[in-house]
Coordinates of N, CA and C in Angstrom, one line a residue:
M1 N 100.5 99.0 102.3 CA 100.3 98.0 103.3 C 101.3 98.2 104.4
S2 N 100.9 98.2 105.7 CA 101.8 98.4 106.8 C 102.3 97.1 107.3
I3 N 103.5 97.1 107.9 CA 104.1 95.9 108.4 C 103.5 95.6 109.8
I4 N 103.2 94.3 110.0 CA 102.7 93.9 111.3 C 104.0 93.7 112.2
I5 N 104.0 94.3 113.3 CA 105.1 94.2 114.2 C 104.7 93.6 115.5
L6 N 105.4 92.5 115.9 CA 105.3 91.8 117.2 C 106.7 91.8 117.8
D7 N 106.9 92.7 118.7 CA 108.3 93.0 119.1 C 108.6 92.9 120.5
K8 N 109.0 91.7 121.0 CA 109.3 91.5 122.4 C 110.7 92.1 122.8
L9 N 111.6 92.3 121.9 CA 112.9 92.8 122.2 C 113.1 94.3 122.0
G10 N 112.1 95.0 121.4 CA 112.3 96.4 121.0 C 113.3 96.6 119.9
L11 N 113.5 95.6 119.0 CA 114.4 95.7 118.0 C 113.8 96.0 116.6
A12 N 112.5 96.1 116.5 CA 111.8 96.2 115.2 C 112.3 97.5 114.5
P13 N 112.5 98.6 115.1 CA 112.9 99.8 114.4 C 114.3 99.6 113.7
K14 N 115.2 98.9 114.5 CA 116.5 98.6 113.9 C 116.4 97.6 112.8
I15 N 115.6 96.6 113.0 CA 115.4 95.6 111.9 C 114.8 96.2 110.7
Q16 N 113.8 97.1 110.9 CA 113.2 97.7 109.7 C 114.2 98.6 109.0
A17 N 115.1 99.3 109.8 CA 116.1 100.2 109.2 C 117.0 99.4 108.3
V18 N 117.5 98.2 108.7 CA 118.4 97.4 107.9 C 117.6 96.8 106.7
L19 N 116.3 96.5 106.8 CA 115.5 96.0 105.7 C 115.4 97.1 104.6
E20 N 115.4 98.4 105.1 CA 115.3 99.5 104.1 C 116.6 99.7 103.3
T21 N 117.6 98.9 103.6 CA 118.9 99.0 102.8 C 118.9 97.9 101.8
I22 N 117.9 97.1 101.7 CA 117.9 95.9 100.7 C 117.0 96.3 99.6
Y23 N 117.4 95.9 98.4 CA 116.7 96.3 97.2 C 116.5 95.1 96.3
D24 N 115.4 95.0 95.6 CA 115.2 94.0 94.5 C 115.9 94.7 93.3
P25 N 116.9 94.0 92.8 CA 117.6 94.6 91.7 C 116.8 95.0 90.5
E26 N 115.7 94.4 90.3 CA 114.8 94.7 89.2 C 114.0 95.9 89.5
L27 N 113.9 96.4 90.7 CA 113.0 97.5 91.1 C 113.7 98.6 91.8
K28 N 115.0 98.7 91.6 CA 115.7 99.8 92.3 C 115.2 101.1 91.7
P29 N 115.1 102.2 92.4 CA 115.7 102.5 93.7 C 114.8 102.3 94.9
A30 N 113.7 101.6 94.8 CA 112.8 101.3 95.9 C 113.3 100.1 96.7
N31 N 113.4 100.3 98.0 CA 113.8 99.2 98.9 C 112.6 98.2 99.2
I32 N 112.9 97.0 99.8 CA 111.9 96.0 99.9 C 110.8 96.4 100.9
V33 N 111.1 97.3 101.8 CA 110.0 97.8 102.7 C 109.1 98.7 102.0
D34 N 109.6 99.7 101.2 CA 108.8 100.6 100.4 C 108.0 99.9 99.3
L35 N 108.6 98.8 98.8 CA 107.9 98.0 97.8 C 106.7 97.2 98.4
G36 N 106.7 97.1 99.7 CA 105.6 96.3 100.4 C 105.8 94.8 100.4
L37 N 107.1 94.5 100.3 CA 107.5 93.0 100.3 C 107.6 92.5 101.8
V38 N 107.7 93.3 102.8 CA 107.9 92.9 104.2 C 106.5 92.9 104.8
Y39 N 106.0 91.8 105.2 CA 104.7 91.7 105.9 C 104.7 91.8 107.4
E40 N 105.7 91.1 108.0 CA 105.8 91.0 109.4 C 107.2 91.1 109.9
I41 N 107.4 91.7 111.1 CA 108.7 91.6 111.8 C 108.3 91.2 113.2
I42 N 108.9 90.0 113.6 CA 108.6 89.4 114.9 C 109.9 89.2 115.6
T43 N 109.9 89.6 116.9 CA 111.1 89.3 117.7 C 110.6 88.6 119.0
K44 N 111.4 87.7 119.5 CA 111.0 86.9 120.7 C 112.0 87.1 121.7
E45 N 111.6 86.9 123.0 CA 112.5 87.1 124.1 C 113.8 86.3 124.1
D46 N 113.8 85.2 123.3 CA 115.0 84.4 123.2 C 116.0 84.9 122.2
G47 N 115.7 86.0 121.6 CA 116.7 86.6 120.7 C 116.4 86.3 119.2
I48 N 115.3 85.6 119.0 CA 115.0 85.2 117.6 C 114.2 86.3 116.9
A49 N 114.6 86.7 115.7 CA 113.9 87.7 114.9 C 113.5 87.0 113.7
K50 N 112.2 87.2 113.3 CA 111.6 86.6 112.1 C 111.1 87.6 111.2
V51 N 111.4 87.5 110.0 CA 110.8 88.4 109.0 C 109.9 87.6 108.0
V52 N 108.7 87.9 107.9 CA 107.8 87.3 107.0 C 107.7 88.2 105.8
M53 N 108.0 87.7 104.6 CA 108.0 88.6 103.4 C 107.5 87.8 102.2
T54 N 107.4 88.6 101.1 CA 107.0 88.0 99.9 C 108.0 88.5 98.8
L55 N 107.7 88.1 97.6 CA 108.4 88.6 96.4 C 107.4 89.2 95.4
T56 N 107.9 89.9 94.5 CA 107.0 90.5 93.5 C 106.3 89.4 92.6
A57 N 107.0 88.2 92.5 CA 106.4 87.1 91.7 C 107.1 85.8 92.2
P58 N 106.3 84.7 92.2 CA 106.9 83.4 92.7 C 108.1 83.0 92.0
G59 N 108.3 83.3 90.7 CA 109.4 82.9 90.0 C 110.5 84.0 89.9
C60 N 110.6 84.8 90.9 CA 111.6 85.9 91.0 C 113.0 85.3 90.8
P61 N 113.8 85.7 89.8 CA 115.1 85.2 89.6 C 116.1 85.5 90.7
V62 N 115.9 86.5 91.5 CA 116.8 86.9 92.5 C 116.3 86.5 93.9
A63 N 115.3 85.7 94.0 CA 114.7 85.3 95.3 C 115.7 84.9 96.3
G64 N 116.6 84.0 96.0 CA 117.6 83.5 96.9 C 118.5 84.6 97.4
E65 N 118.9 85.4 96.5 CA 119.8 86.5 96.9 C 119.1 87.5 97.9
I66 N 117.9 87.8 97.6 CA 117.2 88.8 98.5 C 117.0 88.2 99.9
M67 N 116.5 86.9 99.9 CA 116.3 86.3 101.2 C 117.5 86.1 102.0
N68 N 118.6 85.7 101.3 CA 119.9 85.6 102.0 C 120.4 87.0 102.6
E69 N 120.2 88.0 101.8 CA 120.6 89.3 102.3 C 119.7 89.8 103.5
V70 N 118.4 89.5 103.5 CA 117.5 89.8 104.6 C 118.0 89.0 105.8
Q71 N 118.3 87.7 105.7 CA 118.7 86.9 106.8 C 120.0 87.4 107.4
E72 N 121.0 87.7 106.5 CA 122.3 88.2 107.0 C 122.2 89.5 107.7
K73 N 121.5 90.4 107.1 CA 121.4 91.8 107.7 C 120.6 91.8 109.0
V74 N 119.5 91.0 109.1 CA 118.8 91.0 110.3 C 119.6 90.3 111.4
A75 N 120.4 89.2 111.1 CA 121.2 88.5 112.0 C 122.3 89.5 112.5
G76 N 122.7 90.5 111.8 CA 123.7 91.4 112.2 C 123.2 92.5 113.1
V77 N 121.9 92.6 113.4 CA 121.4 93.6 114.3 C 121.8 93.2 115.7
E78 N 122.3 94.2 116.4 CA 122.7 93.9 117.8 C 121.5 93.5 118.6
G79 N 121.6 92.4 119.3 CA 120.5 91.8 120.1 C 119.8 90.7 119.5
V80 N 120.0 90.5 118.2 CA 119.4 89.3 117.5 C 120.4 88.2 117.6
K81 N 119.9 87.0 118.1 CA 120.8 85.8 118.2 C 120.6 84.9 117.0
E82 N 119.4 84.9 116.5 CA 119.1 84.1 115.3 C 118.0 84.8 114.4
A83 N 118.3 84.8 113.1 CA 117.3 85.5 112.2 C 116.7 84.4 111.3
L84 N 115.4 84.5 111.2 CA 114.7 83.6 110.3 C 113.9 84.4 109.3
V85 N 113.9 83.9 108.1 CA 113.1 84.5 107.0 C 112.1 83.6 106.5
E86 N 110.8 84.0 106.5 CA 109.8 83.1 106.0 C 109.2 83.8 104.7
L87 N 109.1 83.0 103.7 CA 108.6 83.5 102.4 C 107.1 83.0 102.3
T88 N 106.3 84.0 101.9 CA 104.9 83.7 101.7 C 104.4 84.4 100.5
F89 N 103.3 83.8 99.9 CA 102.7 84.4 98.8 C 101.2 84.7 99.1
D90 N 100.9 84.7 100.4 CA 99.5 84.9 100.9 C 99.5 86.1 101.8
P91 N 99.1 87.3 101.5 CA 98.5 87.6 100.2 C 99.5 87.8 99.1
P92 N 99.2 87.6 97.9 CA 100.1 87.8 96.8 C 100.4 89.3 96.7
W93 N 101.6 89.7 96.3 CA 102.1 91.0 96.2 C 101.4 91.7 95.0
T94 N 101.0 93.0 95.2 CA 100.5 93.8 94.1 C 101.1 95.2 94.2
K95 N 101.1 95.9 93.1 CA 101.6 97.3 93.1 C 101.0 98.2 94.2
D96 N 99.7 97.8 94.6 CA 99.0 98.6 95.6 C 99.7 98.6 96.9
M97 N 100.5 97.6 97.2 CA 101.2 97.4 98.5 C 102.4 98.4 98.6
M98 N 102.8 99.0 97.5 CA 103.9 99.9 97.5 C 103.6 101.2 98.2
S99 N 104.6 101.8 98.9 CA 104.4 103.1 99.5 C 104.2 104.2 98.3
E100 N 103.7 105.3 98.7 CA 103.5 106.4 97.7 C 104.9 106.8 97.1
E101 N 105.9 106.8 98.0 CA 107.3 107.2 97.6 C 107.8 106.2 96.6
A102 N 107.6 104.9 96.8 CA 108.1 103.9 95.9 C 107.4 104.0 94.5
K103 N 106.1 104.2 94.6 CA 105.3 104.4 93.3 C 105.9 105.6 92.5
L104 N 106.2 106.7 93.3 CA 106.7 107.9 92.6 C 108.1 107.6 92.0
E105 N 109.0 106.9 92.8 CA 110.3 106.6 92.4 C 110.3 105.7 91.1
L106 N 109.4 104.8 91.1 CA 109.3 103.9 90.0 C 108.4 104.3 88.8
G107 N 107.9 105.5 88.9 CA 107.1 106.0 87.8 C 105.6 105.5 87.7
F108 N 105.1 105.0 88.9 CA 103.7 104.5 88.9 C 102.7 105.5 89.2
L109 N 103.2 106.7 89.5 CA 102.2 107.9 89.9 C 102.4 108.9 88.8

């Protein structure tokens, strides 16, 4: 699944790069982008960056940690004045959303 990008500030590549440094501890070594957990990256002219993402399961025990890390790292991108993280389960995550690289790293291929 590819990420939907609506980028008024031209920061989506930098935001995606920092998101690629975040891992679900239960599914290392694949990052949250390669796992297909990031659905959208949106930036607005007022400096707001929003990431719409999901988790592998609604009851994910590290949900708060992952979402806090996303918020903190996106807020740290130069040019971002405020970072928002929206959690959604629509569509629900499946292994099919993973990149081929992540599937290979995790032994699904």
